[in-house]
PDB file of C-alpha atoms in Angstrom:
ATOM      1  CA  MET A 238     -13.858  75.140  28.238  1.00 51.00           C
ATOM      2  CA  ALA A 239     -17.343  74.463  26.768  1.00 56.00           C
ATOM      3  CA  LYS A 240     -19.596  71.907  28.384  1.00 61.00           C
ATOM      4  CA  ASN A 241     -20.313  68.771  26.446  1.00 69.00           C
ATOM      5  CA  LYS A 242     -23.851  68.693  25.062  1.00 69.00           C
ATOM      6  CA  THR A 243     -24.146  64.895  24.876  1.00 80.00           C
ATOM      7  CA  THR A 244     -24.036  63.425  28.379  1.00 86.00           C
ATOM      8  CA  GLU A 245     -25.735  60.488  29.987  1.00 89.00           C
ATOM      9  CA  THR A 246     -29.249  61.294  31.027  1.00 90.00           C
ATOM     10  CA  GLU A 247     -32.094  59.646  32.873  1.00 93.00           C
ATOM     11  CA  HIS A 248     -34.411  59.781  29.796  1.00 95.00           C
ATOM     12  CA  SER A 249     -36.126  56.516  28.843  1.00 97.00           C
ATOM     13  CA  VAL A 250     -34.609  54.408  26.089  1.00 98.00           C
ATOM     14  CA  SER A 251     -37.990  52.760  25.563  1.00 98.00           C
ATOM     15  CA  ALA A 252     -39.726  56.120  25.220  1.00 98.00           C
ATOM     16  CA  TYR A 253     -37.004  57.231  22.642  1.00 98.00           C
ATOM     17  CA  LEU A 254     -37.426  54.083  20.597  1.00 98.00           C
ATOM     18  CA  ASN A 255     -41.246  54.255  20.773  1.00 98.00           C
ATOM     19  CA  ALA A 256     -41.237  57.841  19.535  1.00 97.00           C
ATOM     20  CA  ILE A 257     -39.399  56.935  16.251  1.00 97.00           C
ATOM     21  CA  ALA A 258     -42.184  57.660  13.707  1.00 96.00           C
ATOM     22  CA  ASN A 259     -41.173  55.271  10.982  1.00 96.00           C
ATOM     23  CA  GLU A 260     -42.277  51.803  12.026  1.00 96.00           C
ATOM     24  CA  LYS A 261     -39.419  49.963  10.151  1.00 97.00           C
ATOM     25  CA  ARG A 262     -36.821  52.259  11.577  1.00 97.00           C
ATOM     26  CA  ARG A 263     -38.351  51.919  15.082  1.00 98.00           C
ATOM     27  CA  SER A 264     -38.249  48.101  14.725  1.00 98.00           C
ATOM     28  CA  ASP A 265     -34.644  48.066  13.430  1.00 98.00           C
ATOM     29  CA  CYS A 266     -33.437  50.402  16.242  1.00 98.00           C
ATOM     30  CA  THR A 267     -35.223  48.305  18.859  1.00 98.00           C
ATOM     31  CA  GLU A 268     -33.499  45.190  17.466  1.00 98.00           C
ATOM     32  CA  LEU A 269     -30.144  46.857  17.395  1.00 98.00           C
ATOM     33  CA  VAL A 270     -30.474  47.978  21.043  1.00 98.00           C
ATOM     34  CA  ALA A 271     -31.263  44.374  22.022  1.00 98.00           C
ATOM     35  CA  PHE A 272     -28.355  43.064  19.849  1.00 98.00           C
ATOM     36  CA  ILE A 273     -25.781  45.494  21.206  1.00 98.00           C
ATOM     37  CA  THR A 274     -26.974  44.846  24.778  1.00 98.00           C
ATOM     38  CA  ALA A 275     -26.420  41.069  24.150  1.00 97.00           C
ATOM     39  CA  GLN A 276     -22.961  41.710  22.579  1.00 96.00           C
ATOM     40  CA  THR A 277     -21.666  43.918  25.313  1.00 96.00           C
ATOM     41  CA  GLY A 278     -23.614  43.024  28.426  1.00 97.00           C
ATOM     42  CA  LEU A 279     -24.081  46.730  28.936  1.00 97.00           C
ATOM     43  CA  GLU A 280     -27.344  48.417  29.751  1.00 97.00           C
ATOM     44  CA  PRO A 281     -28.610  50.979  27.251  1.00 98.00           C
ATOM     45  CA  LYS A 282     -28.859  54.501  28.506  1.00 98.00           C
ATOM     46  CA  MET A 283     -29.835  57.740  26.797  1.00 98.00           C
ATOM     47  CA  TRP A 284     -27.025  60.191  26.015  1.00 97.00           C
ATOM     48  CA  GLY A 285     -28.587  63.587  25.374  1.00 94.00           C
ATOM     49  CA  THR A 286     -32.042  63.318  23.809  1.00 94.00           C
ATOM     50  CA  SER A 287     -31.275  61.162  20.800  1.00 95.00           C
ATOM     51  CA  ILE A 288     -28.383  58.737  21.345  1.00 97.00           C
ATOM     52  CA  VAL A 289     -28.749  55.326  22.909  1.00 98.00           C
ATOM     53  CA  GLY A 290     -25.377  54.552  24.416  1.00 98.00           C
ATOM     54  CA  PHE A 291     -23.831  51.527  26.036  1.00 98.00           C
ATOM     55  CA  GLY A 292     -21.187  51.887  28.774  1.00 96.00           C
ATOM     56  CA  SER A 293     -18.945  54.899  28.966  1.00 95.00           C
ATOM     57  CA  TYR A 294     -15.334  56.043  28.924  1.00 93.00           C
ATOM     58  CA  HIS A 295     -13.583  59.190  29.933  1.00 91.00           C
ATOM     59  CA  TYR A 296     -11.394  60.862  27.361  1.00 88.00           C
ATOM     60  CA  LYS A 297      -8.953  63.793  27.568  1.00 85.00           C
ATOM     61  CA  TYR A 298      -7.400  65.350  24.549  1.00 82.00           C
ATOM     62  CA  GLU A 299      -4.013  67.021  24.356  1.00 85.00           C
ATOM     63  CA  SER A 300      -5.902  70.323  24.005  1.00 87.00           C
ATOM     64  CA  GLY A 301      -7.256  69.801  27.551  1.00 84.00           C
ATOM     65  CA  HIS A 302     -10.784  69.080  26.408  1.00 84.00           C
ATOM     66  CA  GLU A 303     -12.209  66.094  28.185  1.00 88.00           C
ATOM     67  CA  GLY A 304     -15.472  64.387  28.825  1.00 90.00           C
ATOM     68  CA  ASP A 305     -17.409  61.155  28.842  1.00 92.00           C
ATOM     69  CA  ALA A 306     -18.828  59.268  25.848  1.00 93.00           C
ATOM     70  CA  PRO A 307     -20.585  55.896  25.351  1.00 96.00           C
ATOM     71  CA  LEU A 308     -18.471  53.031  24.248  1.00 96.00           C
ATOM     72  CA  ILE A 309     -21.053  52.228  21.562  1.00 97.00           C
ATOM     73  CA  GLY A 310     -24.100  54.229  20.523  1.00 97.00           C
ATOM     74  CA  LEU A 311     -26.813  54.436  17.974  1.00 98.00           C
ATOM     75  CA  ALA A 312     -29.360  56.995  16.904  1.00 98.00           C
ATOM     76  CA  SER A 313     -32.232  57.233  14.499  1.00 97.00           C
ATOM     77  CA  ARG A 314     -31.485  60.250  12.363  1.00 96.00           C
ATOM     78  CA  ALA A 315     -33.467  61.723   9.468  1.00 92.00           C
ATOM     79  CA  ASN A 316     -31.583  59.929   6.700  1.00 94.00           C
ATOM     80  CA  ALA A 317     -30.140  56.814   8.438  1.00 97.00           C
ATOM     81  CA  ILE A 318     -29.507  54.826  11.519  1.00 98.00           C
ATOM     82  CA  THR A 319     -26.208  56.074  12.914  1.00 98.00           C
ATOM     83  CA  LEU A 320     -23.858  53.734  14.755  1.00 98.00           C
ATOM     84  CA  TYR A 321     -21.237  55.436  16.895  1.00 96.00           C
ATOM     85  CA  MET A 322     -17.994  53.427  17.388  1.00 95.00           C
ATOM     86  CA  ALA A 323     -14.283  54.088  17.821  1.00 93.00           C
ATOM     87  CA  SER A 324     -12.793  55.708  14.758  1.00 88.00           C
ATOM     88  CA  ASP A 325      -9.959  53.156  14.715  1.00 90.00           C
ATOM     89  CA  PHE A 326     -10.165  49.613  16.021  1.00 91.00           C
ATOM     90  CA  ASP A 327      -8.678  46.233  15.028  1.00 88.00           C
ATOM     91  CA  GLU A 328      -9.726  44.953  11.711  1.00 93.00           C
ATOM     92  CA  LYS A 329     -12.079  47.912  11.059  1.00 93.00           C
ATOM     93  CA  GLU A 330     -11.469  48.182   7.300  1.00 94.00           C
ATOM     94  CA  PRO A 331     -11.719  44.407   6.499  1.00 96.00           C
ATOM     95  CA  LEU A 332     -14.835  44.131   8.640  1.00 97.00           C
ATOM     96  CA  LEU A 333     -16.441  47.124   6.939  1.00 96.00           C
ATOM     97  CA  GLN A 334     -15.738  45.454   3.557  1.00 97.00           C
ATOM     98  CA  GLN A 335     -17.870  42.488   4.769  1.00 97.00           C
ATOM     99  CA  PHE A 336     -20.473  44.551   6.611  1.00 98.00           C
ATOM    100  CA  GLY A 337     -22.968  45.259   3.876  1.00 97.00           C
ATOM    101  CA  LYS A 338     -24.502  48.461   2.553  1.00 98.00           C
ATOM    102  CA  HIS A 339     -23.337  51.439   4.625  1.00 97.00           C
ATOM    103  CA  LYS A 340     -21.643  54.859   4.581  1.00 97.00           C
ATOM    104  CA  THR A 341     -19.029  56.040   7.020  1.00 95.00           C
ATOM    105  CA  GLY A 342     -17.997  59.182   8.811  1.00 87.00           C
ATOM    106  CA  LYS A 343     -15.099  59.664  11.191  1.00 79.00           C
ATOM    107  CA  GLY A 344     -16.614  57.726  14.113  1.00 79.00           C
ATOM    108  CA  CYS A 345     -19.937  56.907  12.535  1.00 94.00           C
ATOM    109  CA  ILE A 346     -21.352  54.193  10.377  1.00 97.00           C
ATOM    110  CA  TYR A 347     -24.655  54.958   8.638  1.00 98.00           C
ATOM    111  CA  ILE A 348     -27.131  52.238   7.605  1.00 98.00           C
ATOM    112  CA  GLN A 349     -30.598  52.425   6.161  1.00 97.00           C
ATOM    113  CA  LYS A 350     -32.055  49.155   7.471  1.00 96.00           C
ATOM    114  CA  LEU A 351     -30.965  46.110   9.361  1.00 97.00           C
ATOM    115  CA  GLU A 352     -31.397  43.790   6.330  1.00 97.00           C
ATOM    116  CA  ASP A 353     -28.626  45.730   4.573  1.00 97.00           C
ATOM    117  CA  ILE A 354     -25.923  44.566   6.975  1.00 98.00           C
ATOM    118  CA  ASP A 355     -24.369  41.331   8.262  1.00 98.00           C
ATOM    119  CA  THR A 356     -25.086  41.273  11.983  1.00 97.00           C
ATOM    120  CA  ALA A 357     -22.361  38.756  12.653  1.00 97.00           C
ATOM    121  CA  VAL A 358     -19.858  41.299  11.275  1.00 98.00           C
ATOM    122  CA  LEU A 359     -21.592  44.061  13.320  1.00 98.00           C
ATOM    123  CA  GLY A 360     -21.101  41.956  16.426  1.00 97.00           C
ATOM    124  CA  GLN A 361     -17.363  41.659  15.791  1.00 97.00           C
ATOM    125  CA  MET A 362     -17.164  45.383  15.107  1.00 97.00           C
ATOM    126  CA  VAL A 363     -18.938  46.172  18.373  1.00 97.00           C
ATOM    127  CA  GLN A 364     -16.625  43.879  20.343  1.00 97.00           C
ATOM    128  CA  ASN A 365     -13.472  45.233  18.674  1.00 96.00           C
ATOM    129  CA  SER A 366     -14.552  48.870  19.136  1.00 95.00           C
ATOM    130  CA  VAL A 367     -15.425  48.394  22.814  1.00 95.00           C
ATOM    131  CA  LYS A 368     -12.165  46.576  23.453  1.00 95.00           C
ATOM    132  CA  HIS A 369     -10.166  49.317  21.702  1.00 95.00           C
ATOM    133  CA  LEU A 370     -11.821  52.074  23.720  1.00 94.00           C
ATOM    134  CA  LYS A 371     -11.414  50.228  27.024  1.00 94.00           C
ATOM    135  CA  ASP A 372      -7.749  49.484  26.320  1.00 93.00           C
ATOM    136  CA  ARG A 373      -7.115  53.108  25.186  1.00 91.00           C
ATOM    137  CA  TYR A 374      -8.952  54.913  27.967  1.00 88.00           C
ATOM    138  CA  GLN A 375      -8.590  52.280  30.785  1.00 75.00           C
ATOM    139  CA  SER A 376     -12.399  52.152  30.978  1.00 48.00           C
ATOM    140  CA  THR A 377     -14.401  49.568  32.893  1.00 44.00           C
TER     141      THR A 377
END
């Protein structure tokens, strides 16, 4: 079985954020880290070299593949800020309809800037996603 590439590290979240070249993106990501910390009460940690994660859960698929992942994460990517959440959580679709300007992937939500979204809706999505993953994987 292949080893997971994205694991929790001791790298500095502050150093990661400060290294984001685009000043607006750096500011938005810094605000998002503070916001998610306040929503979850979880300390941000680096996962790999480019994901800021909060909390963790252990998953195991029917295939036997298993590993750990953050309950919530975010990353500054070339084309967007990527938010990592559960792919299915309570009220996901109705919340996304109220969320603001975004694109989605299986477990990712892509935004361009903080002003494009409703942070109250983001807060509900974060809480619902964390609850879903904790309930599903018995995480603490």
